[in-house]
Amino acid sequence: APITTAAPTSAAPTTAAQSCDHHVVTIGNSFSPAWLEVRAGDRVCFLPFSAHNVVQTDAVGSCTADPSPTFGSTTLGQYVSHVFSQVGTFSYMSAPHCGGSMIGVVHVGIAAPPRRPTSPAPNTTAAPTSAAPTTAAPTSAAPRATGC
């Protein structure tokens, strides 16, 4: 899959950021979220600030760049957008700060089936039935007089 990037900027491009399913930002010297669960076909947008970049690594926790990356950019401050279509675990780092554990992971699960309505929570009380009550219901009619 081609790597999708935009020119370095201090703010994410408005139209690209709005079309993302998930965002990863940098806070200090860490990614937030550092672990991201997505579905196959989801677009993740990485919004690093000027001192950081997003470089795919060869293994989770590694500071070695993947020799054949499918996403990322070595340019500092580079906005990165990528559709994760393959199920698996993808790791990345900020190259200038990886030694300080500035790493992240995107875990891609299978695409979800179409959503179905959820069933209501089970009822813990007895449901009313159509059976006749065991006692007679009060009436507003007056008692009848019996004659001789």
GROMACS .gro file of N, CA and C in nm:
model
  444
    1ALA      N    1   0.085  -0.118   0.000
    1ALA     CA    2   0.000   0.000   0.000
    1ALA      C    3   0.088   0.124   0.000
    2PRO      N    4   0.048   0.227  -0.073
    2PRO     CA    5   0.131   0.348  -0.077
    2PRO      C    6   0.126   0.422   0.055
    3ILE      N    7   0.234   0.491   0.085
    3ILE     CA    8   0.241   0.574   0.205
    3ILE      C    9   0.177   0.708   0.172
    4THR      N   10   0.082   0.751   0.256
    4THR     CA   11   0.012   0.878   0.233
    4THR      C   12   0.061   0.979   0.334
    5THR      N   13   0.116   1.089   0.285
    5THR     CA   14   0.163   1.195   0.374
    5THR      C   15   0.123   1.330   0.318
    6ALA      N   16   0.141   1.431   0.398
    6ALA     CA   17   0.116   1.569   0.356
    6ALA      C   18   0.236   1.651   0.399
    7ALA      N   19   0.244   1.773   0.353
    7ALA     CA   20   0.356   1.860   0.388
    7ALA      C   21   0.359   1.884   0.538
    8PRO      N   22   0.479   1.898   0.598
    8PRO     CA   23   0.488   1.924   0.741
    8PRO      C   24   0.410   2.050   0.777
    9THR      N   25   0.342   2.042   0.888
    9THR     CA   26   0.260   2.154   0.933
    9THR      C   27   0.239   2.143   1.082
   10SER      N   28   0.201   2.252   1.145
   10SER     CA   29   0.174   2.247   1.288
   10SER      C   30   0.032   2.203   1.315
   11ALA      N   31  -0.053   2.205   1.216
   11ALA     CA   32  -0.191   2.159   1.232
   11ALA      C   33  -0.222   2.058   1.123
   12ALA      N   34  -0.305   1.962   1.155
   12ALA     CA   35  -0.343   1.860   1.056
   12ALA      C   36  -0.429   1.921   0.948
   13PRO      N   37  -0.416   1.873   0.826
   13PRO     CA   38  -0.505   1.921   0.721
   13PRO      C   39  -0.649   1.890   0.758
   14THR      N   40  -0.735   1.988   0.746
   14THR     CA   41  -0.872   1.975   0.794
   14THR      C   42  -0.946   1.861   0.726
   15THR      N   43  -0.943   1.853   0.594
   15THR     CA   44  -1.022   1.751   0.526
   15THR      C   45  -0.967   1.612   0.555
   16ALA      N   46  -0.836   1.595   0.562
   16ALA     CA   47  -0.780   1.463   0.589
   16ALA      C   48  -0.811   1.420   0.732
   17ALA      N   49  -0.796   1.511   0.828
   17ALA     CA   50  -0.822   1.476   0.967
   17ALA      C   51  -0.968   1.440   0.989
   18GLN      N   52  -1.057   1.502   0.916
   18GLN     CA   53  -1.198   1.473   0.933
   18GLN      C   54  -1.235   1.336   0.876
   19SER      N   55  -1.157   1.282   0.785
   19SER     CA   56  -1.191   1.153   0.725
   19SER      C   57  -1.124   1.036   0.796
   20CYS      N   58  -1.064   1.060   0.909
   20CYS     CA   59  -0.994   0.954   0.983
   20CYS      C   60  -1.090   0.881   1.076
   21ASP      N   61  -1.068   0.749   1.088
   21ASP     CA   62  -1.144   0.671   1.186
   21ASP      C   63  -1.082   0.682   1.324
   22HIS      N   64  -0.949   0.703   1.329
   22HIS     CA   65  -0.875   0.711   1.456
   22HIS      C   66  -0.764   0.814   1.441
   23HIS      N   67  -0.727   0.877   1.552
   23HIS     CA   68  -0.617   0.973   1.553
   23HIS      C   69  -0.514   0.931   1.658
   24VAL      N   70  -0.388   0.947   1.624
   24VAL     CA   71  -0.279   0.930   1.719
   24VAL      C   72  -0.206   1.063   1.722
   25VAL      N   73  -0.189   1.118   1.840
   25VAL     CA   74  -0.121   1.247   1.856
   25VAL      C   75   0.002   1.228   1.944
   26THR      N   76   0.085   1.329   1.948
   26THR     CA   77   0.199   1.326   2.038
   26THR      C   78   0.171   1.418   2.155
   27ILE      N   79   0.201   1.367   2.273
   27ILE     CA   80   0.190   1.445   2.397
   27ILE      C   81   0.325   1.432   2.465
   28GLY      N   82   0.399   1.543   2.471
   28GLY     CA   83   0.535   1.535   2.524
   28GLY      C   84   0.615   1.441   2.437
   29ASN      N   85   0.679   1.343   2.499
   29ASN     CA   86   0.755   1.244   2.424
   29ASN      C   87   0.685   1.109   2.428
   30SER      N   88   0.555   1.111   2.398
   30SER     CA   89   0.480   0.985   2.388
   30SER      C   90   0.368   1.000   2.287
   31PHE      N   91   0.323   0.886   2.235
   31PHE     CA   92   0.208   0.883   2.146
   31PHE      C   93   0.083   0.859   2.228
   32SER      N   94  -0.026   0.918   2.186
   32SER     CA   95  -0.153   0.896   2.255
   32SER      C   96  -0.262   0.871   2.152
   33PRO      N   97  -0.322   0.752   2.153
   33PRO     CA   98  -0.289   0.638   2.240
   33PRO      C   99  -0.163   0.568   2.190
   34ALA      N  100  -0.093   0.502   2.281
   34ALA     CA  101   0.027   0.427   2.244
   34ALA      C  102  -0.010   0.289   2.190
   35TRP      N  103  -0.126   0.237   2.228
   35TRP     CA  104  -0.179   0.110   2.176
   35TRP      C  105  -0.315   0.139   2.119
   36LEU      N  106  -0.336   0.104   1.994
   36LEU     CA  107  -0.462   0.135   1.927
   36LEU      C  108  -0.517   0.009   1.863
   37GLU      N  109  -0.643  -0.023   1.894
   37GLU     CA  110  -0.712  -0.138   1.834
   37GLU      C  111  -0.803  -0.084   1.724
   38VAL      N  112  -0.787  -0.134   1.602
   38VAL     CA  113  -0.869  -0.091   1.489
   38VAL      C  114  -0.920  -0.213   1.414
   39ARG      N  115  -1.012  -0.190   1.323
   39ARG     CA  116  -1.063  -0.296   1.237
   39ARG      C  117  -0.997  -0.283   1.100
   40ALA      N  118  -0.986  -0.393   1.030
   40ALA     CA  119  -0.932  -0.388   0.895
   40ALA      C  120  -1.016  -0.291   0.812
   41GLY      N  121  -0.950  -0.201   0.742
   41GLY     CA  122  -1.018  -0.100   0.661
   41GLY      C  123  -1.028   0.036   0.728
   42ASP      N  124  -0.990   0.045   0.856
   42ASP     CA  125  -0.994   0.173   0.927
   42ASP      C  126  -0.875   0.260   0.886
   43ARG      N  127  -0.900   0.392   0.879
   43ARG     CA  128  -0.794   0.490   0.851
   43ARG      C  129  -0.746   0.548   0.984
   44VAL      N  130  -0.615   0.545   1.003
   44VAL     CA  131  -0.552   0.604   1.122
   44VAL      C  132  -0.471   0.724   1.076
   45CYS      N  133  -0.489   0.837   1.145
   45CYS     CA  134  -0.413   0.958   1.114
   45CYS      C  135  -0.319   0.987   1.230
   46PHE      N  136  -0.194   1.005   1.197
   46PHE     CA  137  -0.090   1.036   1.295
   46PHE      C  138  -0.060   1.184   1.285
   47LEU      N  139  -0.068   1.253   1.397
   47LEU     CA  140  -0.049   1.398   1.401
   47LEU      C  141   0.069   1.433   1.492
   48PRO      N  142   0.191   1.408   1.447
   48PRO     CA  143   0.307   1.439   1.532
   48PRO      C  144   0.339   1.588   1.530
   49PHE      N  145   0.386   1.639   1.644
   49PHE     CA  146   0.431   1.777   1.647
   49PHE      C  147   0.570   1.786   1.584
   50SER      N  148   0.622   1.905   1.569
   50SER     CA  149   0.743   1.931   1.489
   50SER      C  150   0.867   1.852   1.530
   51ALA      N  151   0.880   1.813   1.656
   51ALA     CA  152   1.001   1.742   1.701
   51ALA      C  153   0.988   1.591   1.687
   52HIS      N  154   0.877   1.541   1.630
   52HIS     CA  155   0.852   1.397   1.623
   52HIS      C  156   0.821   1.354   1.480
   53ASN      N  157   0.835   1.225   1.458
   53ASN     CA  158   0.792   1.166   1.331
   53ASN      C  159   0.727   1.032   1.361
   54VAL      N  160   0.678   0.966   1.258
   54VAL     CA  161   0.614   0.835   1.272
   54VAL      C  162   0.685   0.741   1.175
   55VAL      N  163   0.764   0.648   1.230
   55VAL     CA  164   0.844   0.557   1.150
   55VAL      C  165   0.804   0.414   1.187
   56GLN      N  166   0.759   0.337   1.090
   56GLN     CA  167   0.723   0.198   1.116
   56GLN      C  168   0.849   0.121   1.155
   57THR      N  169   0.837   0.037   1.259
   57THR     CA  170   0.951  -0.042   1.305
   57THR      C  171   0.938  -0.188   1.263
   58ASP      N  172   1.048  -0.260   1.278
   58ASP     CA  173   1.049  -0.400   1.234
   58ASP      C  174   0.987  -0.496   1.336
   59ALA      N  175   0.963  -0.450   1.460
   59ALA     CA  176   0.903  -0.535   1.564
   59ALA      C  177   0.850  -0.446   1.676
   60VAL      N  178   0.754  -0.497   1.752
   60VAL     CA  179   0.700  -0.423   1.866
   60VAL      C  180   0.811  -0.395   1.966
   61GLY      N  181   0.825  -0.270   2.007
   61GLY     CA  182   0.927  -0.230   2.104
   61GLY      C  183   1.063  -0.203   2.044
   62SER      N  184   1.077  -0.220   1.914
   62SER     CA  185   1.205  -0.202   1.847
   62SER      C  186   1.227  -0.056   1.808
   63CYS      N  187   1.352  -0.016   1.802
   63CYS     CA  188   1.388   0.116   1.751
   63CYS      C  189   1.457   0.104   1.616
   64THR      N  190   1.434  -0.008   1.546
   64THR     CA  191   1.490  -0.029   1.414
   64THR      C  192   1.379  -0.009   1.311
   65ALA      N  193   1.404   0.082   1.217
   65ALA     CA  194   1.304   0.109   1.114
   65ALA      C  195   1.279  -0.014   1.029
   66ASP      N  196   1.153  -0.036   0.993
   66ASP     CA  197   1.118  -0.146   0.903
   66ASP      C  198   1.181  -0.115   0.767
   67PRO      N  199   1.252  -0.212   0.705
   67PRO     CA  200   1.316  -0.186   0.576
   67PRO      C  201   1.215  -0.169   0.462
   68SER      N  202   1.093  -0.218   0.479
   68SER     CA  203   0.989  -0.205   0.377
   68SER      C  204   0.861  -0.153   0.442
   69PRO      N  205   0.861  -0.028   0.486
   69PRO     CA  206   0.744   0.021   0.560
   69PRO      C  207   0.620   0.035   0.472
   70THR      N  208   0.503   0.017   0.534
   70THR     CA  209   0.377   0.038   0.464
   70THR      C  210   0.314   0.171   0.505
   71PHE      N  211   0.368   0.234   0.610
   71PHE     CA  212   0.319   0.365   0.653
   71PHE      C  213   0.431   0.438   0.725
   72GLY      N  214   0.414   0.568   0.740
   72GLY     CA  215   0.509   0.648   0.817
   72GLY      C  216   0.584   0.748   0.733
   73SER      N  217   0.665   0.827   0.802
   73SER     CA  218   0.748   0.928   0.737
   73SER      C  219   0.864   0.961   0.830
   74THR      N  220   0.982   0.976   0.775
   74THR     CA  221   1.097   1.013   0.856
   74THR      C  222   1.106   1.164   0.876
   75THR      N  223   1.022   1.240   0.805
   75THR     CA  224   1.024   1.386   0.817
   75THR      C  225   0.959   1.428   0.948
   76LEU      N  226   1.028   1.513   1.024
   76LEU     CA  227   0.973   1.561   1.151
   76LEU      C  228   0.848   1.645   1.126
   77GLY      N  229   0.747   1.626   1.208
   77GLY     CA  230   0.623   1.702   1.197
   77GLY      C  231   0.534   1.659   1.082
   78GLN      N  232   0.566   1.549   1.017
   78GLN     CA  233   0.492   1.504   0.899
   78GLN      C  234   0.359   1.440   0.939
   79TYR      N  235   0.248   1.492   0.886
   79TYR     CA  236   0.115   1.431   0.902
   79TYR      C  237   0.114   1.302   0.822
   80VAL      N  238   0.066   1.191   0.881
   80VAL     CA  239   0.062   1.062   0.814
   80VAL      C  240  -0.078   1.005   0.825
   81SER      N  241  -0.132   0.958   0.714
   81SER     CA  242  -0.263   0.894   0.710
   81SER      C  243  -0.247   0.758   0.643
   82HIS      N  244  -0.304   0.654   0.705
   82HIS     CA  245  -0.288   0.521   0.647
   82HIS      C  246  -0.412   0.436   0.674
   83VAL      N  247  -0.459   0.365   0.571
   83VAL     CA  248  -0.568   0.269   0.587
   83VAL      C  249  -0.504   0.133   0.614
   84PHE      N  250  -0.534   0.077   0.731
   84PHE     CA  251  -0.481  -0.054   0.769
   84PHE      C  252  -0.577  -0.160   0.718
   85SER      N  253  -0.542  -0.223   0.607
   85SER     CA  254  -0.631  -0.321   0.546
   85SER      C  255  -0.593  -0.464   0.581
   86GLN      N  256  -0.473  -0.484   0.633
   86GLN     CA  257  -0.425  -0.618   0.665
   86GLN      C  258  -0.432  -0.641   0.815
   87VAL      N  259  -0.487  -0.757   0.855
   87VAL     CA  260  -0.494  -0.795   0.995
   87VAL      C  261  -0.353  -0.819   1.046
   88GLY      N  262  -0.322  -0.768   1.165
   88GLY     CA  263  -0.190  -0.790   1.223
   88GLY      C  264  -0.156  -0.682   1.324
   89THR      N  265  -0.032  -0.681   1.367
   89THR     CA  266   0.018  -0.584   1.463
   89THR      C  267   0.128  -0.504   1.397
   90PHE      N  268   0.114  -0.371   1.400
   90PHE     CA  269   0.207  -0.280   1.335
   90PHE      C  270   0.263  -0.186   1.440
   91SER      N  271   0.395  -0.178   1.446
   91SER     CA  272   0.458  -0.092   1.546
   91SER      C  273   0.527   0.026   1.478
   92TYR      N  274   0.543   0.132   1.556
   92TYR     CA  275   0.606   0.253   1.503
   92TYR      C  276   0.676   0.326   1.617
   93MET      N  277   0.758   0.422   1.579
   93MET     CA  278   0.835   0.501   1.676
   93MET      C  279   0.848   0.644   1.626
   94SER      N  280   0.892   0.730   1.717
   94SER     CA  281   0.943   0.860   1.677
   94SER      C  282   1.094   0.843   1.682
   95ALA      N  283   1.158   0.846   1.567
   95ALA     CA  284   1.301   0.814   1.560
   95ALA      C  285   1.387   0.897   1.656
   96PRO      N  286   1.365   1.029   1.671
   96PRO     CA  287   1.451   1.104   1.762
   96PRO      C  288   1.433   1.066   1.910
   97HIS      N  289   1.320   1.002   1.945
   97HIS     CA  290   1.291   0.977   2.087
   97HIS      C  291   1.262   0.830   2.118
   98CYS      N  292   1.295   0.740   2.029
   98CYS     CA  293   1.266   0.599   2.053
   98CYS      C  294   1.344   0.545   2.172
   99GLY      N  295   1.466   0.592   2.190
   99GLY     CA  296   1.546   0.549   2.306
   99GLY      C  297   1.478   0.583   2.437
  100GLY      N  298   1.391   0.683   2.434
  100GLY     CA  299   1.312   0.721   2.552
  100GLY      C  300   1.176   0.653   2.551
  101SER      N  301   1.165   0.546   2.475
  101SER     CA  302   1.042   0.465   2.467
  101SER      C  303   0.926   0.536   2.399
  102MET      N  304   0.954   0.622   2.301
  102MET     CA  305   0.846   0.684   2.225
  102MET      C  306   0.809   0.590   2.111
  103ILE      N  307   0.727   0.489   2.147
  103ILE     CA  308   0.686   0.387   2.053
  103ILE      C  309   0.534   0.371   2.061
  104GLY      N  310   0.477   0.310   1.958
  104GLY     CA  311   0.334   0.285   1.956
  104GLY      C  312   0.302   0.161   1.876
  105VAL      N  313   0.178   0.114   1.892
  105VAL     CA  314   0.134  -0.008   1.824
  105VAL      C  315  -0.008   0.012   1.773
  106VAL      N  316  -0.031  -0.032   1.650
  106VAL     CA  317  -0.166  -0.040   1.594
  106VAL      C  318  -0.194  -0.189   1.575
  107HIS      N  319  -0.296  -0.238   1.645
  107HIS     CA  320  -0.337  -0.378   1.629
  107HIS      C  321  -0.462  -0.379   1.544
  108VAL      N  322  -0.456  -0.450   1.430
  108VAL     CA  323  -0.566  -0.454   1.335
  108VAL      C  324  -0.636  -0.589   1.346
  109GLY      N  325  -0.765  -0.584   1.381
  109GLY     CA  326  -0.847  -0.705   1.388
  109GLY      C  327  -0.929  -0.718   1.262
  110ILE      N  328  -1.010  -0.822   1.256
  110ILE     CA  329  -1.093  -0.843   1.138
  110ILE      C  330  -1.200  -0.737   1.129
  111ALA      N  331  -1.247  -0.712   1.011
  111ALA     CA  332  -1.355  -0.615   0.992
  111ALA      C  333  -1.480  -0.666   1.061
  112ALA      N  334  -1.553  -0.576   1.120
  112ALA     CA  335  -1.674  -0.614   1.193
  112ALA      C  336  -1.789  -0.638   1.097
  113PRO      N  337  -1.876  -0.733   1.130
  113PRO     CA  338  -1.996  -0.750   1.047
  113PRO      C  339  -2.088  -0.631   1.068
  114PRO      N  340  -2.186  -0.614   0.981
  114PRO     CA  341  -2.280  -0.503   1.002
  114PRO      C  342  -2.343  -0.512   1.140
  115ARG      N  343  -2.367  -0.399   1.199
  115ARG     CA  344  -2.424  -0.396   1.334
  115ARG      C  345  -2.568  -0.443   1.333
  116ARG      N  346  -2.603  -0.522   1.435
  116ARG     CA  347  -2.740  -0.566   1.454
  116ARG      C  348  -2.794  -0.497   1.578
  117PRO      N  349  -2.925  -0.484   1.587
  117PRO     CA  350  -2.981  -0.429   1.711
  117PRO      C  351  -2.945  -0.522   1.826
  118THR      N  352  -2.912  -0.465   1.938
  118THR     CA  353  -2.879  -0.548   2.053
  118THR      C  354  -3.007  -0.592   2.122
  119SER      N  355  -3.004  -0.710   2.181
  119SER     CA  356  -3.123  -0.757   2.252
  119SER      C  357  -3.127  -0.691   2.389
  120PRO      N  358  -3.246  -0.672   2.443
  120PRO     CA  359  -3.256  -0.607   2.574
  120PRO      C  360  -3.192  -0.692   2.682
  121ALA      N  361  -3.154  -0.628   2.790
  121ALA     CA  362  -3.095  -0.699   2.902
  121ALA      C  363  -3.197  -0.797   2.959
  122PRO      N  364  -3.150  -0.911   3.009
  122PRO     CA  365  -3.244  -1.007   3.065
  122PRO      C  366  -3.320  -0.946   3.182
  123ASN      N  367  -3.449  -0.983   3.192
  123ASN     CA  368  -3.535  -0.932   3.298
  123ASN      C  369  -3.518  -1.019   3.421
  124THR      N  370  -3.491  -0.957   3.535
  124THR     CA  371  -3.470  -1.035   3.657
  124THR      C  372  -3.599  -1.048   3.738
  125THR      N  373  -3.705  -0.979   3.699
  125THR     CA  374  -3.833  -0.992   3.769
  125THR      C  375  -3.928  -1.072   3.682
  126ALA      N  376  -4.030  -1.131   3.747
  126ALA     CA  377  -4.127  -1.211   3.672
  126ALA      C  378  -4.208  -1.121   3.581
  127ALA      N  379  -4.229  -1.167   3.461
  127ALA     CA  380  -4.308  -1.092   3.365
  127ALA      C  381  -4.457  -1.117   3.390
  128PRO      N  382  -4.542  -1.017   3.364
  128PRO     CA  383  -4.686  -1.040   3.381
  128PRO      C  384  -4.733  -1.148   3.285
  129THR      N  385  -4.830  -1.224   3.328
  129THR     CA  386  -4.884  -1.330   3.243
  129THR      C  387  -5.029  -1.300   3.213
  130SER      N  388  -5.085  -1.374   3.118
  130SER     CA  389  -5.226  -1.353   3.083
  130SER      C  390  -5.317  -1.445   3.162
  131ALA      N  391  -5.262  -1.523   3.254
  131ALA     CA  392  -5.344  -1.614   3.334
  131ALA      C  393  -5.434  -1.533   3.429
  132ALA      N  394  -5.551  -1.588   3.462
  132ALA     CA  395  -5.646  -1.521   3.551
  132ALA      C  396  -5.588  -1.511   3.690
  133PRO      N  397  -5.618  -1.402   3.762
  133PRO     CA  398  -5.566  -1.387   3.899
  133PRO      C  399  -5.629  -1.493   3.990
  134THR      N  400  -5.557  -1.522   4.099
  134THR     CA  401  -5.605  -1.626   4.191
  134THR      C  402  -5.708  -1.570   4.289
  135THR      N  403  -5.718  -1.440   4.302
  135THR     CA  404  -5.821  -1.379   4.388
  135THR      C  405  -5.909  -1.292   4.301
  136ALA      N  406  -6.031  -1.276   4.346
  136ALA     CA  407  -6.125  -1.195   4.269
  136ALA      C  408  -6.089  -1.049   4.283
  137ALA      N  409  -6.108  -0.978   4.177
  137ALA     CA  410  -6.081  -0.835   4.178
  137ALA      C  411  -6.201  -0.763   4.238
  138PRO      N  412  -6.178  -0.652   4.312
  138PRO     CA  413  -6.290  -0.577   4.368
  138PRO      C  414  -6.376  -0.519   4.257
  139THR      N  415  -6.505  -0.507   4.283
  139THR     CA  416  -6.596  -0.451   4.187
  139THR      C  417  -6.667  -0.330   4.249
  140SER      N  418  -6.727  -0.248   4.166
  140SER     CA  419  -6.799  -0.134   4.218
  140SER      C  420  -6.950  -0.160   4.227
  141ALA      N  421  -6.992  -0.278   4.185
  141ALA     CA  422  -7.134  -0.310   4.191
  141ALA      C  423  -7.176  -0.341   4.334
  142ALA      N  424  -7.301  -0.298   4.371
  142ALA     CA  425  -7.352  -0.322   4.505
  142ALA      C  426  -7.393  -0.468   4.519
  143PRO      N  427  -7.388  -0.525   4.640
  143PRO     CA  428  -7.430  -0.665   4.658
  143PRO      C  429  -7.578  -0.679   4.627
  144ARG      N  430  -7.619  -0.794   4.572
  144ARG     CA  431  -7.760  -0.817   4.539
  144ARG      C  432  -7.834  -0.869   4.663
  145ALA      N  433  -7.956  -0.823   4.672
  145ALA     CA  434  -8.040  -0.875   4.778
  145ALA      C  435  -8.103  -1.005   4.735
  146THR      N  436  -8.111  -1.096   4.821
  146THR     CA  437  -8.173  -1.224   4.788
  146THR      C  438  -8.314  -1.225   4.845
  147GLY      N  439  -8.408  -1.274   4.773
  147GLY     CA  440  -8.548  -1.275   4.819
  147GLY      C  441  -8.592  -1.415   4.860
  148CYS      N  442  -8.712  -1.417   4.930
  148CYS     CA  443  -8.767  -1.544   4.970
  148CYS      C  444  -8.882  -1.579   4.884
   0.00000   0.00000   0.00000
